[in-house]
mmCIF file of C-alpha atoms in Angstrom:
data_model
loop_
_atom_site.group_PDB
_atom_site.id
_atom_site.type_symbol
_atom_site.label_atom_id
_atom_site.label_comp_id
_atom_site.label_asym_id
_atom_site.label_seq_id
_atom_site.Cartn_x
_atom_site.Cartn_y
_atom_site.Cartn_z
ATOM 1 C CA MET A 1375 131.758 125.738 149.768
ATOM 2 C CA ARG A 1376 129.023 125.972 147.080
ATOM 3 C CA THR A 1377 127.426 129.296 146.385
ATOM 4 C CA ALA A 1378 123.661 129.867 146.549
ATOM 5 C CA HIS A 1379 123.641 130.001 142.753
ATOM 6 C CA GLU A 1380 125.273 126.588 142.516
ATOM 7 C CA MET A 1381 122.877 125.151 145.111
ATOM 8 C CA ASN A 1382 119.881 126.397 143.133
ATOM 9 C CA ALA A 1383 121.237 125.228 139.743
ATOM 10 C CA ARG A 1384 120.511 121.519 140.231
ATOM 11 C CA PRO A 1385 116.825 121.902 141.134
ATOM 12 C CA ALA A 1386 116.392 124.335 138.252
ATOM 13 C CA THR A 1387 118.086 121.919 135.881
ATOM 14 C CA GLY A 1388 115.921 119.083 137.159
ATOM 15 C CA LYS A 1389 112.767 121.097 136.600
ATOM 16 C CA PHE A 1390 113.919 121.983 133.089
ATOM 17 C CA LEU A 1391 114.565 118.335 132.207
ATOM 18 C CA ALA A 1392 111.201 117.337 133.637
ATOM 19 C CA LEU A 1393 109.568 120.023 131.514
ATOM 20 C CA LEU A 1394 111.327 118.717 128.400
ATOM 21 C CA ALA A 1395 110.156 115.190 129.168
ATOM 22 C CA ALA A 1396 106.595 116.398 129.627
ATOM 23 C CA LEU A 1397 106.737 118.279 126.338
ATOM 24 C CA ALA A 1398 108.033 115.154 124.572
ATOM 25 C CA VAL A 1399 105.085 113.178 125.895
ATOM 26 C CA LEU A 1400 102.676 115.879 124.736
ATOM 27 C CA VAL A 1401 104.235 115.899 121.258
ATOM 28 C CA ALA A 1402 104.033 112.111 120.976
ATOM 29 C CA ALA A 1403 100.573 111.845 122.510
ATOM 30 C CA PRO A 1404 98.524 112.800 119.410
ATOM 31 C CA GLY A 1405 100.209 110.105 117.318
ATOM 32 C CA ILE A 1406 99.775 107.485 120.030
ATOM 33 C CA LEU A 1407 96.164 108.499 120.533
ATOM 34 C CA ARG A 1408 95.482 108.308 116.786
ATOM 35 C CA ALA A 1409 96.940 104.801 116.675
ATOM 36 C CA GLN A 1410 94.808 103.715 119.636
ATOM 37 C CA GLN A 1411 91.657 105.091 118.017
ATOM 38 C CA TYR A 1412 92.587 103.955 114.482
ATOM 39 C CA PRO A 1413 90.690 103.234 112.355
ATOM 40 C CA VAL A 1414 87.619 105.402 112.730
ATOM 41 C CA LYS A 1415 86.453 104.977 109.122
ATOM 42 C CA THR A 1416 86.724 102.619 106.147
ATOM 43 C CA VAL A 1417 90.231 101.514 105.146
ATOM 44 C CA ARG A 1418 91.028 101.028 101.460
ATOM 45 C CA PHE A 1419 93.245 98.008 100.713
ATOM 46 C CA ILE A 1420 94.694 98.382 97.205
ATOM 47 C CA VAL A 1421 95.659 95.333 95.145
ATOM 48 C CA GLY A 1422 97.526 95.642 91.844
ATOM 49 C CA PHE A 1423 95.943 92.595 90.208
ATOM 50 C CA PRO A 1424 92.431 91.620 89.037
ATOM 51 C CA ALA A 1425 89.758 90.165 91.291
ATOM 52 C CA GLY A 1426 89.653 86.384 91.498
ATOM 53 C CA GLY A 1427 93.380 85.655 91.248
ATOM 54 C CA ASN A 1428 95.606 84.283 94.005
ATOM 55 C CA THR A 1429 96.806 87.760 95.001
ATOM 56 C CA ASP A 1430 93.236 88.992 95.323
ATOM 57 C CA VAL A 1431 92.239 85.962 97.411
ATOM 58 C CA MET A 1432 95.142 86.609 99.778
ATOM 59 C CA ALA A 1433 94.146 90.250 100.140
ATOM 60 C CA ARG A 1434 90.542 89.363 100.943
ATOM 61 C CA VAL A 1435 91.540 86.856 103.618
ATOM 62 C CA ILE A 1436 93.599 89.564 105.333
ATOM 63 C CA ALA A 1437 91.024 92.320 104.792
ATOM 64 C CA ASN A 1438 88.225 90.240 106.315
ATOM 65 C CA ARG A 1439 90.200 89.576 109.489
ATOM 66 C CA LEU A 1440 91.320 93.198 109.848
ATOM 67 C CA SER A 1441 87.697 94.284 109.467
ATOM 68 C CA ALA A 1442 86.786 92.014 112.367
ATOM 69 C CA TYR A 1443 89.685 93.256 114.502
ATOM 70 C CA TRP A 1444 88.991 96.918 113.882
ATOM 71 C CA GLU A 1445 85.197 96.815 113.623
ATOM 72 C CA GLN A 1446 85.572 98.911 110.495
ATOM 73 C CA SER A 1447 85.257 98.008 106.827
ATOM 74 C CA VAL A 1448 88.477 97.150 104.994
ATOM 75 C CA ILE A 1449 87.593 97.304 101.300
ATOM 76 C CA VAL A 1450 89.751 95.565 98.686
ATOM 77 C CA ASP A 1451 90.269 97.926 95.743
ATOM 78 C CA ASN A 1452 91.627 96.126 92.652
ATOM 79 C CA ARG A 1453 93.710 98.389 90.394
ATOM 80 C CA PRO A 1454 95.392 96.078 87.857
ATOM 81 C CA GLY A 1455 97.737 97.115 85.069
ATOM 82 C CA ALA A 1456 101.407 97.570 84.141
ATOM 83 C CA ASP A 1457 102.614 94.829 86.501
ATOM 84 C CA ALA A 1458 100.962 96.653 89.446
ATOM 85 C CA SER A 1459 102.660 99.983 88.654
ATOM 86 C CA ILE A 1460 99.245 101.646 88.302
ATOM 87 C CA ALA A 1461 98.277 100.540 91.806
ATOM 88 C CA MET A 1462 101.609 101.651 93.235
ATOM 89 C CA GLY A 1463 101.205 105.079 91.659
ATOM 90 C CA ILE A 1464 97.803 105.429 93.337
ATOM 91 C CA VAL A 1465 99.212 104.437 96.725
ATOM 92 C CA ALA A 1466 102.139 106.835 96.329
ATOM 93 C CA LYS A 1467 99.734 109.750 95.845
ATOM 94 C CA SER A 1468 97.303 108.764 98.622
ATOM 95 C CA PRO A 1469 97.130 110.642 101.955
ATOM 96 C CA PRO A 1470 99.533 109.106 104.503
ATOM 97 C CA ASP A 1471 96.857 108.780 107.176
ATOM 98 C CA GLY A 1472 96.585 105.004 107.512
ATOM 99 C CA TYR A 1473 93.383 104.754 105.499
ATOM 100 C CA THR A 1474 95.146 103.451 102.403
ATOM 101 C CA LEU A 1475 97.013 100.161 102.668
ATOM 102 C CA TYR A 1476 98.659 98.256 99.835
ATOM 103 C CA LEU A 1477 99.339 94.576 99.204
ATOM 104 C CA ILE A 1478 102.901 95.263 98.130
ATOM 105 C CA GLN A 1479 104.802 92.606 96.198
ATOM 106 C CA SER A 1480 107.973 91.942 94.235
ATOM 107 C CA GLY A 1481 107.040 94.430 91.509
ATOM 108 C CA VAL A 1482 108.012 97.375 93.723
ATOM 109 C CA ALA A 1483 111.623 96.181 93.461
ATOM 110 C CA ILE A 1484 111.481 95.018 89.841
ATOM 111 C CA ASN A 1485 109.455 97.623 87.938
ATOM 112 C CA PRO A 1486 111.737 100.658 88.507
ATOM 113 C CA ALA A 1487 114.569 98.781 86.787
ATOM 114 C CA LEU A 1488 112.434 97.153 84.115
ATOM 115 C CA TYR A 1489 110.235 100.069 83.014
ATOM 116 C CA LYS A 1490 111.529 103.389 81.714
ATOM 117 C CA ASN A 1491 109.046 105.408 83.775
ATOM 118 C CA VAL A 1492 107.109 104.351 86.861
ATOM 119 C CA PRO A 1493 104.754 106.622 88.851
ATOM 120 C CA PHE A 1494 106.408 105.993 92.208
ATOM 121 C CA ASP A 1495 109.683 105.971 94.117
ATOM 122 C CA PRO A 1496 110.155 102.491 95.636
ATOM 123 C CA ILE A 1497 111.841 103.860 98.763
ATOM 124 C CA LYS A 1498 110.292 107.276 99.453
ATOM 125 C CA ASP A 1499 106.683 106.579 98.477
ATOM 126 C CA PHE A 1500 106.011 103.550 100.682
ATOM 127 C CA ALA A 1501 106.084 102.829 104.403
ATOM 128 C CA PRO A 1502 106.829 99.094 104.729
ATOM 129 C CA ILE A 1503 104.697 97.533 107.474
ATOM 130 C CA THR A 1504 105.343 93.790 107.374
ATOM 131 C CA LEU A 1505 106.262 90.982 105.050
ATOM 132 C CA ILE A 1506 103.496 88.397 104.684
ATOM 133 C CA GLY A 1507 105.632 85.711 103.098
ATOM 134 C CA HIS A 1508 107.195 84.194 100.010
ATOM 135 C CA ILE A 1509 105.689 82.035 97.281
ATOM 136 C CA PRO A 1510 108.387 79.858 95.743
ATOM 137 C CA SER A 1511 108.086 78.989 92.091
ATOM 138 C CA LEU A 1512 108.712 75.704 90.354
ATOM 139 C CA ILE A 1513 110.854 75.185 87.281
ATOM 140 C CA ALA A 1514 108.954 72.926 84.901
ATOM 141 C CA ILE A 1515 109.851 71.478 81.513
ATOM 142 C CA HIS A 1516 107.918 69.634 78.804
ATOM 143 C CA PRO A 1517 108.009 65.843 79.318
ATOM 144 C CA SER A 1518 109.602 65.351 75.894
ATOM 145 C CA VAL A 1519 112.773 67.096 77.076
ATOM 146 C CA PRO A 1520 115.238 64.274 77.870
ATOM 147 C CA ALA A 1521 116.092 65.505 81.357
ATOM 148 C CA LYS A 1522 114.951 64.040 84.671
ATOM 149 C CA ASN A 1523 116.607 66.655 86.869
ATOM 150 C CA MET A 1524 118.242 70.078 86.850
ATOM 151 C CA ARG A 1525 121.753 68.919 85.982
ATOM 152 C CA GLU A 1526 120.517 66.940 82.995
ATOM 153 C CA PHE A 1527 118.442 69.877 81.763
ATOM 154 C CA ILE A 1528 121.389 72.280 82.017
ATOM 155 C CA ALA A 1529 123.575 69.885 80.022
ATOM 156 C CA PHE A 1530 120.820 69.484 77.413
ATOM 157 C CA ALA A 1531 120.278 73.256 77.112
ATOM 158 C CA ARG A 1532 123.996 74.030 76.865
ATOM 159 C CA ALA A 1533 124.279 71.616 73.955
ATOM 160 C CA ARG A 1534 121.450 73.441 72.172
ATOM 161 C CA LYS A 1535 122.286 77.097 72.644
ATOM 162 C CA GLY A 1536 119.400 79.324 71.546
ATOM 163 C CA GLU A 1537 117.229 76.396 70.408
ATOM 164 C CA LEU A 1538 115.008 76.095 73.497
ATOM 165 C CA SER A 1539 112.442 78.642 74.671
ATOM 166 C CA TYR A 1540 110.667 79.652 77.861
ATOM 167 C CA GLY A 1541 107.342 81.323 78.571
ATOM 168 C CA SER A 1542 107.314 84.765 80.179
ATOM 169 C CA THR A 1543 104.024 85.750 81.845
ATOM 170 C CA SER A 1544 104.987 88.761 84.008
ATOM 171 C CA SER A 1545 107.999 90.797 85.052
ATOM 172 C CA PRO A 1546 108.750 88.617 88.134
ATOM 173 C CA THR A 1547 108.638 85.350 86.158
ATOM 174 C CA MET A 1548 110.617 86.858 83.291
ATOM 175 C CA LEU A 1549 113.387 88.109 85.557
ATOM 176 C CA ALA A 1550 113.357 84.910 87.600
ATOM 177 C CA THR A 1551 114.038 83.029 84.362
ATOM 178 C CA GLU A 1552 116.662 85.512 83.177
ATOM 179 C CA LEU A 1553 118.409 85.139 86.538
ATOM 180 C CA PHE A 1554 118.189 81.358 86.164
ATOM 181 C CA LYS A 1555 119.688 81.511 82.664
ATOM 182 C CA LYS A 1556 122.664 83.499 83.908
ATOM 183 C CA ALA A 1557 123.223 81.384 87.009
ATOM 184 C CA ALA A 1558 122.947 78.133 85.041
ATOM 185 C CA GLY A 1559 125.016 79.351 82.098
ATOM 186 C CA ILE A 1560 122.390 78.552 79.466
ATOM 187 C CA ASP A 1561 120.834 80.457 76.558
ATOM 188 C CA ILE A 1562 117.099 79.922 76.030
ATOM 189 C CA VAL A 1563 114.793 82.261 74.117
ATOM 190 C CA ARG A 1564 112.042 84.291 75.799
ATOM 191 C CA ILE A 1565 108.491 84.010 74.427
ATOM 192 C CA ASN A 1566 106.033 86.515 75.910
ATOM 193 C CA PHE A 1567 102.513 85.458 76.903
ATOM 194 C CA LYS A 1568 99.575 87.455 78.241
ATOM 195 C CA GLY A 1569 99.144 85.495 81.442
ATOM 196 C CA ALA A 1570 100.066 82.142 82.945
ATOM 197 C CA SER A 1571 97.284 80.142 81.278
ATOM 198 C CA PRO A 1572 98.459 80.512 77.638
ATOM 199 C CA ALA A 1573 102.072 79.965 78.690
ATOM 200 C CA LEU A 1574 101.192 76.733 80.477
ATOM 201 C CA THR A 1575 99.163 75.600 77.468
ATOM 202 C CA ALA A 1576 102.209 76.208 75.271
ATOM 203 C CA LEU A 1577 104.371 74.232 77.689
ATOM 204 C CA MET A 1578 101.942 71.294 77.773
ATOM 205 C CA THR A 1579 101.770 71.189 73.964
ATOM 206 C CA GLY A 1580 105.547 71.395 73.651
ATOM 207 C CA ASP A 1581 105.587 74.749 71.853
ATOM 208 C CA ILE A 1582 107.974 75.962 74.565
ATOM 209 C CA GLN A 1583 110.247 73.894 76.767
ATOM 210 C CA LEU A 1584 110.313 75.664 80.137
ATOM 211 C CA VAL A 1585 108.156 77.743 82.459
ATOM 212 C CA ILE A 1586 108.802 79.120 85.930
ATOM 213 C CA SER A 1587 105.518 79.562 87.778
ATOM 214 C CA GLY A 1588 103.883 79.223 91.181
ATOM 215 C CA ILE A 1589 103.853 75.987 93.119
ATOM 216 C CA GLY A 1590 100.050 75.988 93.306
ATOM 217 C CA THR A 1591 99.788 76.298 89.527
ATOM 218 C CA LEU A 1592 102.354 73.728 88.428
ATOM 219 C CA MET A 1593 101.971 70.949 91.005
ATOM 220 C CA PRO A 1594 98.579 69.710 89.687
ATOM 221 C CA LEU A 1595 99.960 69.630 86.136
ATOM 222 C CA ALA A 1596 103.034 67.735 87.291
ATOM 223 C CA LYS A 1597 100.911 65.183 89.161
ATOM 224 C CA ALA A 1598 98.854 64.713 85.989
ATOM 225 C CA GLY A 1599 102.036 64.052 84.003
ATOM 226 C CA LYS A 1600 101.523 67.061 81.746
ATOM 227 C CA VAL A 1601 104.769 68.793 82.792
ATOM 228 C CA ARG A 1602 107.924 67.698 84.597
ATOM 229 C CA VAL A 1603 109.094 69.713 87.584
ATOM 230 C CA ILE A 1604 112.868 69.732 88.028
ATOM 231 C CA ALA A 1605 113.402 72.255 90.842
ATOM 232 C CA ILE A 1606 111.925 74.760 93.256
ATOM 233 C CA THR A 1607 113.291 78.321 93.360
ATOM 234 C CA SER A 1608 113.378 78.796 97.146
ATOM 235 C CA GLN A 1609 116.397 78.739 99.458
ATOM 236 C CA LYS A 1610 115.173 75.525 101.095
ATOM 237 C CA ARG A 1611 112.790 72.764 100.094
ATOM 238 C CA SER A 1612 109.097 73.490 100.565
ATOM 239 C CA SER A 1613 107.036 71.623 103.149
ATOM 240 C CA GLN A 1614 104.325 71.437 100.487
ATOM 241 C CA ALA A 1615 106.589 69.602 98.060
ATOM 242 C CA PRO A 1616 109.483 68.162 100.092
ATOM 243 C CA GLY A 1617 110.455 65.782 97.310
ATOM 244 C CA ILE A 1618 111.335 68.585 94.903
ATOM 245 C CA PRO A 1619 114.985 69.698 95.187
ATOM 246 C CA THR A 1620 115.989 73.339 95.121
ATOM 247 C CA ALA A 1621 117.760 74.750 92.083
ATOM 248 C CA ILE A 1622 120.783 75.212 94.335
ATOM 249 C CA GLU A 1623 120.808 71.474 95.049
ATOM 250 C CA GLY A 1624 120.524 70.888 91.312
ATOM 251 C CA GLY A 1625 123.757 72.712 90.572
ATOM 252 C CA VAL A 1626 122.661 76.352 90.211
ATOM 253 C CA PRO A 1627 124.603 78.065 93.016
ATOM 254 C CA GLY A 1628 122.921 80.973 94.791
ATOM 255 C CA TYR A 1629 119.747 80.851 92.708
ATOM 256 C CA VAL A 1630 116.726 82.005 94.747
ATOM 257 C CA ALA A 1631 113.753 83.735 93.091
ATOM 258 C CA SER A 1632 110.607 83.592 95.166
ATOM 259 C CA VAL A 1633 107.763 86.074 94.749
ATOM 260 C CA TRP A 1634 107.000 87.879 98.009
ATOM 261 C CA TYR A 1635 104.046 89.802 99.394
ATOM 262 C CA GLY A 1636 103.632 92.241 102.250
ATOM 263 C CA ILE A 1637 101.659 95.174 103.605
ATOM 264 C CA ALA A 1638 102.687 98.799 103.047
ATOM 265 C CA ALA A 1639 101.190 102.276 103.360
ATOM 266 C CA PRO A 1640 101.960 105.650 101.747
ATOM 267 C CA GLY A 1641 105.421 106.904 102.616
ATOM 268 C CA ALA A 1642 104.785 109.402 105.422
ATOM 269 C CA THR A 1643 102.233 107.333 107.345
ATOM 270 C CA PRO A 1644 102.739 107.923 111.120
ATOM 271 C CA ARG A 1645 104.917 105.320 112.799
ATOM 272 C CA ALA A 1646 102.323 104.672 115.504
ATOM 273 C CA ILE A 1647 99.817 103.568 112.844
ATOM 274 C CA VAL A 1648 102.456 101.484 111.059
ATOM 275 C CA ASP A 1649 103.170 99.686 114.336
ATOM 276 C CA ARG A 1650 99.470 99.143 115.005
ATOM 277 C CA VAL A 1651 98.873 97.560 111.593
ATOM 278 C CA ASN A 1652 102.060 95.495 111.917
ATOM 279 C CA ALA A 1653 100.912 94.053 115.242
ATOM 280 C CA ASP A 1654 97.429 93.232 113.966
ATOM 281 C CA VAL A 1655 98.612 91.627 110.718
ATOM 282 C CA ARG A 1656 101.128 89.483 112.593
ATOM 283 C CA LYS A 1657 98.371 88.453 114.985
ATOM 284 C CA LEU A 1658 95.997 87.404 112.206
ATOM 285 C CA LEU A 1659 98.742 85.515 110.351
ATOM 286 C CA ALA A 1660 99.132 83.372 113.473
ATOM 287 C CA GLU A 1661 95.468 82.302 113.400
ATOM 288 C CA PRO A 1662 95.207 78.611 112.380
ATOM 289 C CA GLU A 1663 92.439 79.178 109.820
ATOM 290 C CA VAL A 1664 94.272 82.065 108.147
ATOM 291 C CA ARG A 1665 97.550 80.136 108.123
ATOM 292 C CA GLN A 1666 95.837 77.143 106.540
ATOM 293 C CA ARG A 1667 94.251 79.231 103.785
ATOM 294 C CA LEU A 1668 97.458 81.072 102.915
ATOM 295 C CA LEU A 1669 99.650 77.981 103.137
ATOM 296 C CA GLY A 1670 97.183 76.352 100.748
ATOM 297 C CA GLN A 1671 98.158 79.025 98.219
ATOM 298 C CA GLY A 1672 101.808 78.071 98.575
ATOM 299 C CA ILE A 1673 102.806 80.993 100.799
ATOM 300 C CA ALA A 1674 105.649 80.437 103.251
ATOM 301 C CA LEU A 1675 104.613 82.892 105.975
ATOM 302 C CA ALA A 1676 107.384 85.104 107.362
ATOM 303 C CA PRO A 1677 106.024 88.281 109.030
ATOM 304 C CA ASN A 1678 108.654 90.713 110.293
ATOM 305 C CA THR A 1679 109.229 94.250 111.593
ATOM 306 C CA PRO A 1680 108.935 97.427 109.495
ATOM 307 C CA GLU A 1681 112.731 97.839 109.662
ATOM 308 C CA GLN A 1682 113.393 94.272 108.537
ATOM 309 C CA PHE A 1683 110.885 94.590 105.711
ATOM 310 C CA ALA A 1684 112.378 97.900 104.532
ATOM 311 C CA GLU A 1685 115.857 96.362 104.521
ATOM 312 C CA MET A 1686 114.587 93.384 102.511
ATOM 313 C CA ILE A 1687 112.978 95.672 99.920
ATOM 314 C CA ARG A 1688 116.219 97.640 99.497
ATOM 315 C CA ALA A 1689 118.121 94.382 98.958
ATOM 316 C CA GLU A 1690 115.524 93.227 96.408
ATOM 317 C CA ILE A 1691 115.799 96.520 94.503
ATOM 318 C CA ALA A 1692 119.576 96.110 94.231
ATOM 319 C CA LYS A 1693 119.265 92.447 93.222
ATOM 320 C CA TRP A 1694 116.763 92.945 90.400
ATOM 321 C CA ASP A 1695 118.387 96.135 89.139
ATOM 322 C CA LYS A 1696 121.546 94.104 88.596
ATOM 323 C CA VAL A 1697 119.618 91.318 86.839
ATOM 324 C CA VAL A 1698 117.942 93.789 84.463
ATOM 325 C CA LYS A 1699 121.222 95.513 83.610
ATOM 326 C CA GLU A 1700 123.076 92.250 83.008
ATOM 327 C CA SER A 1701 120.281 90.647 80.973
ATOM 328 C CA GLY A 1702 119.577 93.733 78.868
ATOM 329 C CA VAL A 1703 115.834 93.154 79.267
ATOM 330 C CA ARG A 1704 113.811 96.356 79.501
ATOM 331 C CA ILE A 1705 110.220 97.438 78.829
ATOM 332 C CA ASP A 1706 109.838 101.019 77.556
#
């Protein structure tokens, strides 16, 4: 037979558990309430590249729709320099309150390996919110190069070790080409350019033989016969250029080097706000007009969860760190 103490223990335990549950709700409530009310003031959307470029256009499309959703201003703040490291340093030092967002891109995974000192930690200083998508690049050669496809170009380059050159316009394109060189087993010389325009001019004049650049940049030149595209750098063929084979199809196993973009916030931003922004960005990316504008820039949209995006960034960091170490390329 149970004692009075034993009979009273269960109700007491039940009350205690109910109290704990109530306390948990109270603890979580401020964060949930903040997310429901967010934003109550202007949100700064930092971009690491100058106004007017493709990255800036993408940011403004997203900022305009978020402004409409939230009935608050979302101001694009361009902070170019050092392959976006300046912008990332600003984001890393910003208050983690949801009022600073960042158009994060491949540089967060590349720059820590490529530069001796960067003003941010790629893991601790950012709260990944969602991937926006990938922009595959095209591999283009000068029309005078006697190669109609990837296999012919590789054979041509191998027979002329160190005689051919490529144009490097940024850390992502440089490392994409260094990765290509290793995967294809070729040796071509890097020539640095201050931007895509002078590099493409050099390619069209035949001063260099190869450039890896965005699909939106190279396709018009290819259609005009000024360059010859031999491959796309994505895992699969692009719906925008279905006739262009992937580098993998062309005999470069495992070669994928797309530039990606996403949304992030400072590292300790509350999860409730991260989830709110994630939901709203995914919603706007599903709008037909937004999809059309971004697809027109060559972006393959692929929004995901904060966890999936964080995992992708970690994998990218490991991938490009290995490429930098194996290529010996470094900017001090």
